[in-house]
Coordinates of C-alpha atoms in Angstrom, one line a residue:
M1 CA -0.1 0.0 -0.1
A2 CA 1.2 3.4 -0.9
L3 CA 2.3 5.9 1.9
T4 CA -0.6 8.0 1.2
E5 CA -3.7 6.2 -0.4
P6 CA -4.8 7.7 -3.7
A7 CA -7.3 10.6 -3.9
H8 CA -10.6 9.1 -4.7
T9 CA -12.3 10.9 -7.7
P10 CA -16.1 10.9 -7.5
G11 CA -18.0 8.5 -9.8
P12 CA -21.1 9.3 -11.6
R13 CA -23.5 9.0 -8.6
E14 CA -21.0 10.4 -6.2
P15 CA -21.2 14.3 -5.7
G16 CA -18.1 16.6 -5.7
P17 CA -17.0 18.3 -2.4
L18 CA -19.2 20.9 -1.2
R19 CA -18.0 24.3 -1.1
S20 CA -18.5 27.6 -0.2
E21 CA -16.8 31.0 0.2
G22 CA -13.7 30.7 2.3
F23 CA -14.0 27.1 2.4
A24 CA -13.1 26.5 -1.5
A25 CA -9.8 28.0 -0.6
G26 CA -9.4 25.4 2.4
R27 CA -9.9 27.9 5.3
P28 CA -12.5 27.6 7.9
R29 CA -14.2 31.1 8.3
S30 CA -12.8 31.9 11.7
P31 CA -11.5 29.7 14.7
R32 CA -15.1 30.2 16.6
G33 CA -17.0 31.1 13.7
H34 CA -20.0 29.7 12.2
G35 CA -19.6 25.8 11.3
T36 CA -16.2 25.4 13.1
E37 CA -15.8 24.2 16.8
P38 CA -13.5 25.6 19.3
G39 CA -9.9 24.1 18.5
A40 CA -10.6 22.7 15.3
L41 CA -7.4 22.5 13.0
P42 CA -7.6 24.6 10.2
I43 CA -8.4 21.9 7.5
V44 CA -11.2 21.6 5.4
P45 CA -11.2 17.8 4.5
V46 CA -13.2 16.9 1.2
R47 CA -11.8 13.5 0.7
A48 CA -10.1 10.7 3.0
R49 CA -9.2 6.9 2.7
G50 CA -7.4 5.2 5.4
L51 CA -4.7 7.0 6.9
T52 CA -4.9 10.1 4.3
V53 CA -6.9 13.1 4.4
E54 CA -7.1 15.6 1.6
G55 CA -7.9 19.1 2.1
A56 CA -9.9 21.4 0.1
D57 CA -6.3 23.1 -0.6
G58 CA -5.3 19.8 -2.2
R59 CA -2.5 19.1 0.5
R60 CA -2.7 15.4 2.1
Y61 CA -2.5 14.8 5.6
L62 CA -1.4 11.6 7.5
D63 CA -4.3 11.5 10.1
C64 CA -3.4 10.0 13.3
L65 CA -6.7 11.4 14.9
S66 CA -8.7 9.0 13.5
G67 CA -12.0 10.6 14.7
G68 CA -10.8 10.6 18.1
G69 CA -10.4 7.0 17.9
A70 CA -13.7 6.3 16.3
L71 CA -12.3 5.3 12.9
A72 CA -10.6 1.8 13.8
L73 CA -10.3 1.0 10.3
G74 CA -9.4 4.4 9.1
H75 CA -11.5 6.6 6.8
N76 CA -14.0 5.4 4.2
H77 CA -12.8 1.6 4.5
P78 CA -14.4 -0.6 1.8
V79 CA -16.0 -3.1 4.2
V80 CA -17.8 -0.4 6.3
L81 CA -19.1 1.5 2.9
A82 CA -20.1 -1.7 1.6
A83 CA -22.3 -2.4 4.6
I84 CA -23.9 1.1 4.5
R85 CA -24.8 0.8 0.8
D86 CA -26.2 -2.3 1.6
V87 CA -28.6 -1.0 4.3
L88 CA -29.5 2.1 1.8
D89 CA -30.3 -0.5 -1.1
S90 CA -32.2 -2.9 1.0
G91 CA -35.4 -0.6 1.6
E92 CA -35.1 -1.5 5.5
P93 CA -35.7 1.1 8.0
L94 CA -32.9 3.7 9.1
Q95 CA -34.1 3.5 12.4
A96 CA -36.0 0.8 14.3
A97 CA -35.5 1.8 18.1
G98 CA -37.7 -0.7 20.1
L99 CA -37.7 -3.4 17.3
T100 CA -35.4 -6.4 16.8
S101 CA -34.2 -6.0 13.6
R102 CA -32.0 -8.1 11.2
L103 CA -29.1 -6.1 11.5
Q104 CA -29.2 -5.9 15.2
D105 CA -29.1 -9.6 15.5
A106 CA -26.2 -9.7 13.1
F107 CA -24.4 -7.1 15.1
V108 CA -24.8 -8.9 18.3
T109 CA -23.9 -12.1 16.9
E110 CA -20.7 -10.7 15.7
L111 CA -20.1 -8.6 19.1
F112 CA -20.4 -12.0 20.9
R113 CA -17.6 -13.7 18.9
T114 CA -15.3 -11.1 20.4
L115 CA -16.0 -11.0 23.9
P116 CA -14.0 -12.8 26.6
P117 CA -15.5 -16.0 27.0
D118 CA -15.7 -15.9 30.7
L119 CA -18.2 -12.9 30.3
A120 CA -19.9 -14.1 26.8
G121 CA -21.2 -17.4 28.2
R122 CA -23.4 -15.2 30.6
A123 CA -23.8 -12.0 28.9
R124 CA -26.6 -9.6 27.6
V125 CA -26.2 -6.8 25.7
Q126 CA -28.5 -3.4 25.8
F127 CA -28.2 -0.3 23.5
C128 CA -28.1 3.2 25.0
S129 CA -27.7 6.7 23.8
P130 CA -24.7 6.7 21.4
A131 CA -22.2 8.5 23.3
G132 CA -19.5 7.1 25.6
A133 CA -20.2 9.5 28.6
R134 CA -24.0 9.0 28.4
A135 CA -23.2 5.2 28.1
A136 CA -21.1 5.5 31.2
A137 CA -24.0 6.9 33.1
A138 CA -26.2 4.3 31.7
A139 CA -23.9 1.7 32.9
L140 CA -24.5 2.9 36.9
R141 CA -28.3 3.2 36.2
L142 CA -28.1 -0.4 35.1
V143 CA -26.2 -1.6 38.4
R144 CA -27.8 0.6 40.9
P145 CA -31.2 -1.2 41.1
A146 CA -29.3 -4.6 41.4
T147 CA -27.1 -3.6 44.3
G148 CA -29.5 -1.3 46.1
R149 CA -26.8 1.5 46.4
S150 CA -26.2 4.6 44.8
T151 CA -22.6 5.6 44.8
L152 CA -20.4 5.5 41.6
L153 CA -16.5 4.8 42.5
T154 CA -14.2 5.7 39.7
F155 CA -10.5 7.0 38.9
A156 CA -9.0 10.1 37.4
D157 CA -8.9 8.6 34.0
A158 CA -12.7 7.5 33.5
R159 CA -15.0 10.0 32.2
P160 CA -18.3 10.3 34.0
D161 CA -17.6 14.1 34.4
S162 CA -19.2 15.0 31.3
C163 CA -22.4 13.3 32.1
A164 CA -23.1 14.6 35.5
G165 CA -26.4 15.8 34.7
D166 CA -27.2 12.1 33.7
L167 CA -26.3 10.2 36.9
A168 CA -29.7 11.0 38.5
G169 CA -28.3 12.3 41.7
A170 CA -25.8 9.9 42.2
E171 CA -22.8 10.5 44.0
V172 CA -19.4 10.2 42.0
I173 CA -16.1 9.6 44.1
R174 CA -13.2 9.9 42.1
L175 CA -9.7 8.4 43.3
P176 CA -6.2 8.8 41.8
A177 CA -5.4 6.4 39.0
P178 CA -2.4 4.3 38.8
R179 CA 0.9 5.8 38.1
E180 CA 4.3 4.9 38.4
H181 CA 5.9 6.3 41.6
P182 CA 8.2 5.6 44.4
G183 CA 6.9 3.2 46.8
D184 CA 4.3 0.7 45.5
P185 CA 3.3 1.8 41.8
E186 CA 0.3 -0.7 42.1
A187 CA -1.6 0.9 45.2
A188 CA -2.6 4.2 43.8
G189 CA -6.4 4.7 45.0
L190 CA -6.5 1.0 46.3
R191 CA -6.5 1.9 50.1
E192 CA -9.2 4.4 49.8
A193 CA -11.0 2.0 47.5
E194 CA -11.1 -0.8 50.0
A195 CA -12.2 1.7 52.8
L196 CA -15.1 2.7 50.6
L197 CA -16.3 -0.7 49.5
T198 CA -16.2 -2.1 53.3
G199 CA -17.9 1.0 54.3
A200 CA -15.2 2.6 56.2
G201 CA -15.3 5.7 54.4
G202 CA -18.7 6.9 56.0
R203 CA -20.3 7.4 52.7
A204 CA -24.0 6.7 52.8
G205 CA -25.7 4.6 50.5
G206 CA -22.6 2.1 49.5
I207 CA -20.7 1.6 46.2
A208 CA -22.9 0.6 43.4
G209 CA -20.2 -0.1 40.9
V210 CA -16.6 0.8 40.2
L211 CA -15.7 2.4 36.8
L212 CA -12.3 2.4 35.2
A213 CA -10.5 2.9 31.8
P214 CA -8.6 -0.3 31.6
V215 CA -5.7 1.0 30.0
R216 CA -4.4 4.8 29.9
D217 CA -2.2 6.8 27.5
E218 CA -1.8 9.8 29.9
G219 CA 0.3 8.1 32.6
G220 CA 1.6 5.0 34.3
T221 CA 3.1 1.8 32.7
P222 CA 1.2 -1.1 31.4
S223 CA 2.7 -3.7 33.9
A224 CA 1.5 -1.3 36.8
Q225 CA -2.0 -1.2 35.3
D226 CA -2.3 -4.8 34.9
A227 CA -1.3 -5.6 38.3
W228 CA -3.5 -2.8 39.8
L229 CA -6.5 -3.8 37.8
R230 CA -6.3 -7.3 39.3
R231 CA -6.1 -6.2 42.8
L232 CA -8.7 -4.0 42.1
R233 CA -11.0 -6.6 40.7
A234 CA -10.3 -8.9 43.9
L235 CA -11.5 -6.0 45.9
T236 CA -14.8 -5.9 44.1
A237 CA -15.4 -9.4 43.8
A238 CA -14.8 -9.9 47.8
H239 CA -17.3 -7.1 48.5
G240 CA -19.6 -8.1 45.6
V241 CA -19.5 -5.0 43.8
P242 CA -19.7 -4.6 40.0
L243 CA -16.8 -3.6 37.9
L244 CA -17.4 -1.6 34.9
S245 CA -14.7 -1.5 32.2
D246 CA -15.0 1.6 29.9
E247 CA -14.0 0.5 26.5
T248 CA -15.0 3.6 24.8
R249 CA -11.3 4.3 23.8
T250 CA -9.6 1.0 24.5
G251 CA -11.9 -1.5 22.3
L252 CA -12.1 -3.3 19.1
G253 CA -8.3 -3.9 19.0
R254 CA -7.1 -0.5 19.5
T255 CA -4.5 -1.4 22.6
G256 CA -3.3 -4.8 20.8
T257 CA -6.0 -6.8 22.3
F258 CA -9.6 -6.9 21.2
W259 CA -10.9 -5.3 24.5
G260 CA -8.4 -3.1 26.6
V261 CA -9.5 -4.9 29.6
E262 CA -8.1 -8.3 28.4
H263 CA -4.3 -7.3 28.8
S264 CA -5.0 -8.1 32.8
G265 CA -6.7 -11.1 32.3
V266 CA -9.8 -9.5 34.5
V267 CA -13.3 -10.2 33.3
P268 CA -15.7 -7.3 34.2
D269 CA -19.2 -7.2 35.0
V270 CA -20.2 -4.8 32.8
M271 CA -18.3 -3.4 29.5
V272 CA -19.2 0.3 28.3
L273 CA -18.9 0.2 24.5
A274 CA -19.1 3.2 22.4
G275 CA -16.2 5.2 20.1
A276 CA -15.3 2.8 17.2
L277 CA -18.2 0.5 17.9
G278 CA -20.2 1.9 15.0
G279 CA -17.7 1.8 12.4
G280 CA -17.3 5.4 12.5
L281 CA -21.2 6.1 13.0
P282 CA -22.7 7.1 16.4
L283 CA -23.3 3.6 18.4
A284 CA -23.0 2.5 22.0
A285 CA -24.0 -0.4 24.0
L286 CA -23.8 -2.1 27.5
V287 CA -22.6 -5.8 27.5
H288 CA -23.1 -6.9 31.1
R289 CA -23.7 -10.2 33.2
E290 CA -27.1 -11.7 33.4
E291 CA -28.0 -10.7 36.7
Y292 CA -27.9 -6.9 36.1
D293 CA -30.4 -7.4 33.3
G294 CA -33.1 -4.7 33.4
E295 CA -34.9 -1.8 31.5
L296 CA -32.6 1.4 31.0
P297 CA -34.4 4.6 31.8
D298 CA -32.9 5.8 28.5
S299 CA -34.4 3.0 26.5
A300 CA -36.9 5.4 24.8
C301 CA -34.0 7.1 23.1
P302 CA -34.9 7.3 19.2
F303 CA -31.4 7.3 18.3
R304 CA -29.9 4.2 19.9
A305 CA -29.2 0.8 17.8
N306 CA -29.1 3.0 14.7
Q307 CA -29.5 0.4 11.6
L308 CA -26.6 2.1 9.4
A309 CA -24.4 2.1 12.8
L310 CA -25.4 -1.3 13.4
A311 CA -24.3 -2.4 10.0
A312 CA -21.1 -0.6 9.9
G313 CA -20.2 -1.7 13.2
A314 CA -20.7 -5.3 12.5
A315 CA -18.7 -5.1 9.2
T316 CA -15.9 -3.4 11.5
L317 CA -16.0 -6.1 14.4
A318 CA -15.9 -8.8 11.9
H319 CA -13.0 -7.3 9.9
I320 CA -10.7 -6.7 12.8
R321 CA -11.3 -10.3 14.0
R322 CA -10.7 -11.9 10.7
A323 CA -7.7 -9.9 9.6
G324 CA -6.1 -10.1 13.1
L325 CA -5.8 -6.3 13.2
A326 CA -5.6 -6.6 17.2
D327 CA -2.2 -8.5 17.0
R328 CA -1.3 -6.0 14.4
A329 CA -1.9 -3.1 16.5
A330 CA 0.3 -4.7 19.2
R331 CA 3.1 -5.3 16.8
L332 CA 2.9 -2.0 15.1
G333 CA 2.6 -0.4 18.6
G334 CA 5.8 -2.0 19.7
Y335 CA 7.6 -0.6 16.7
L336 CA 6.3 2.7 17.5
F337 CA 7.0 2.9 21.3
G338 CA 10.5 1.6 20.6
R339 CA 11.2 4.2 18.3
L340 CA 9.6 7.1 20.4
R341 CA 11.4 6.0 23.6
S342 CA 14.6 6.2 21.5
L343 CA 13.7 9.7 20.5
A344 CA 12.8 10.8 24.0
D345 CA 16.3 10.1 25.0
G346 CA 17.4 13.1 22.4
F347 CA 14.7 15.5 24.0
E348 CA 14.8 16.5 27.8
A349 CA 11.1 17.9 27.3
M350 CA 9.7 14.4 26.2
G351 CA 8.2 12.5 29.2
E352 CA 7.7 8.7 29.3
V353 CA 5.7 7.8 26.3
H354 CA 2.5 5.9 27.4
G355 CA -0.2 3.6 26.2
R356 CA -0.5 0.2 24.3
G357 CA -0.9 -0.6 20.7
L358 CA -1.8 2.2 18.7
M359 CA -3.1 4.2 21.6
I360 CA 0.0 6.3 22.3
G361 CA 0.2 9.3 24.5
I362 CA 3.6 11.4 24.6
P363 CA 3.9 13.8 27.7
L364 CA 5.7 17.3 27.1
L365 CA 7.2 18.5 30.3
T366 CA 9.0 21.4 31.6
P367 CA 11.7 20.8 33.7
G368 CA 11.7 21.3 37.4
G369 CA 12.7 24.6 38.5
T370 CA 14.6 23.3 41.7
A371 CA 16.5 20.4 42.7
G372 CA 13.7 17.2 43.3
E373 CA 10.9 19.4 41.9
P374 CA 9.0 17.0 39.5
P375 CA 8.7 18.5 36.0
A376 CA 5.3 20.3 35.1
P377 CA 3.1 19.9 32.0
A378 CA 3.9 21.9 29.2
P379 CA 0.8 22.8 27.3
R380 CA 2.1 25.8 25.4
L381 CA 5.1 23.3 23.8
A382 CA 2.3 20.5 23.2
R383 CA 0.4 23.4 21.0
R384 CA 3.7 24.2 19.3
V385 CA 4.5 20.6 18.4
R386 CA 0.7 20.1 17.1
S387 CA 1.3 23.1 14.9
A388 CA 4.5 22.0 13.7
C389 CA 3.3 18.4 12.9
L390 CA 0.4 20.2 11.0
A391 CA 2.7 22.2 9.1
R392 CA 4.4 18.9 8.0
G393 CA 1.1 17.0 6.9
L394 CA 0.6 15.2 10.2
L395 CA -2.7 15.3 12.2
V396 CA -2.2 14.6 16.0
G397 CA -4.5 15.3 19.0
L398 CA -3.8 16.6 22.7
G399 CA -5.0 15.6 25.9
G400 CA -4.1 14.6 29.5
P401 CA -3.1 17.4 32.0
D402 CA -3.6 20.7 31.0
S403 CA -3.8 19.2 27.3
S404 CA 0.1 18.7 27.4
V405 CA 0.0 15.2 26.1
V406 CA 0.6 14.9 22.4
R407 CA -1.9 11.4 21.6
L408 CA -1.4 9.2 18.4
L409 CA -4.4 7.3 17.4
P410 CA -3.7 6.0 13.7
P411 CA -6.1 3.4 12.4
L412 CA -5.3 -0.3 12.9
T413 CA -4.7 -0.6 9.0
L414 CA -1.8 1.4 9.4
T415 CA 1.2 0.1 7.4
E416 CA 5.1 -0.4 8.4
E417 CA 5.7 2.5 5.6
Q418 CA 3.1 4.9 7.0
A419 CA 4.1 4.3 10.8
A420 CA 7.9 5.1 9.7
A421 CA 6.6 8.3 8.0
V422 CA 4.4 9.4 10.9
L423 CA 7.5 9.0 13.1
D424 CA 9.9 10.7 10.9
R425 CA 7.3 13.8 10.6
L426 CA 6.7 13.7 14.5
A427 CA 10.7 13.9 15.1
E428 CA 10.9 16.9 12.7
A429 CA 8.0 18.7 14.6
L430 CA 9.6 17.9 17.9
S431 CA 12.7 19.4 16.9
A432 CA 11.5 22.3 15.2
A433 CA 9.2 23.1 18.3
L434 CA 11.8 22.7 20.7
T435 CA 14.5 24.9 19.1
A436 CA 12.5 27.4 17.3
P437 CA 12.0 30.8 19.0
A438 CA 8.9 30.8 21.2
D439 CA 6.9 33.2 19.2
R440 CA 7.7 31.1 15.9
T441 CA 4.9 29.9 13.7
F442 CA 4.7 26.7 11.5
P443 CA 2.7 27.8 8.5
T444 CA 1.9 24.9 6.2
P445 CA 4.6 24.7 3.4
P446 CA 3.2 25.4 0.1
R447 CA 2.3 22.6 -2.1

């Protein structure tokens, strides 16, 4: 496969790119203007395939954003497009909420082929509002009646904050996530969690569930995360508290196993699935043990289990499974991590690279001011690196503390040649951002 996939020329049934004044030249109207969200990159995409995005200005970019990880197979993968076209040509309803459709049955069948065996044998699937944060809130609503408790225990990397209004008055307790530190790197938050699970924390109502993200790209090491998760699973099992794994970002092969929780060997009671689940279209579901079966309060949401998303999602699940793309993510991720860690030896501002598979976080740091003072996050430097990447035809994301972590989420279809090109452009961008004057900008070079 070529480094950048060939541009697609619209056929006789396909419209050309939509253009309007300003956008025709490849420029959004303004950073916060009509049609552009705050913080959006100044690119107007008109065509895309795989890793490659073509802007209205004719330039091509290597996209390591992948729609925030929602495009597991990259842009416009043939199996996803074929599945969507089949639905459009079939005459079946585009929306069938509250009904059991052929497409829903096919999706659930394919989903069960990918689940950890110890969960699949006793699992149920429920569809919910198609957003990761809303799905996490739905998971809490699912386990509260079964446990008779009301409080959600979570950690610094889980994401119930954006759905606070959907938690129906439930209390949310947030504890530190596992990070590598002197002493016991696997103990972060566990002592506090045990106190809360046993009732020693003095919290009324008790813990209804423990929500976590099984793999992190903002801090911590995989080995510490795995051991930490096994210890937490033992605690929750001992006290009869369901463990909820948020696979919104870590599922569908992204981390090198089909589901992120599989690295630790832990089997959760509930899996929250969203993100890439719909093949790039909005879709979310809860997979849970049968003892938590019950109707969700948002079961009347008209946009759950959309037919196009079910078709695209089933095609994506099947292709990842048949093509062994989770194993591919593990192999290419190992290559990327190795080169990035070698690169970090030459840049003091690069922290330890975190994540797993093709879910990679590169912390950028400001050295401590005094002896023994830990380095601080460097969000301004991270923005400069992103700008320098853009100038070199590479799209990256930002996240973590103060948006100081450069994130790479390339599609699982990434090739070895493309991976090398991503690293080369990133290395050039880091060098430029770290050595140029602070007020230097990085305009996109001419075609």
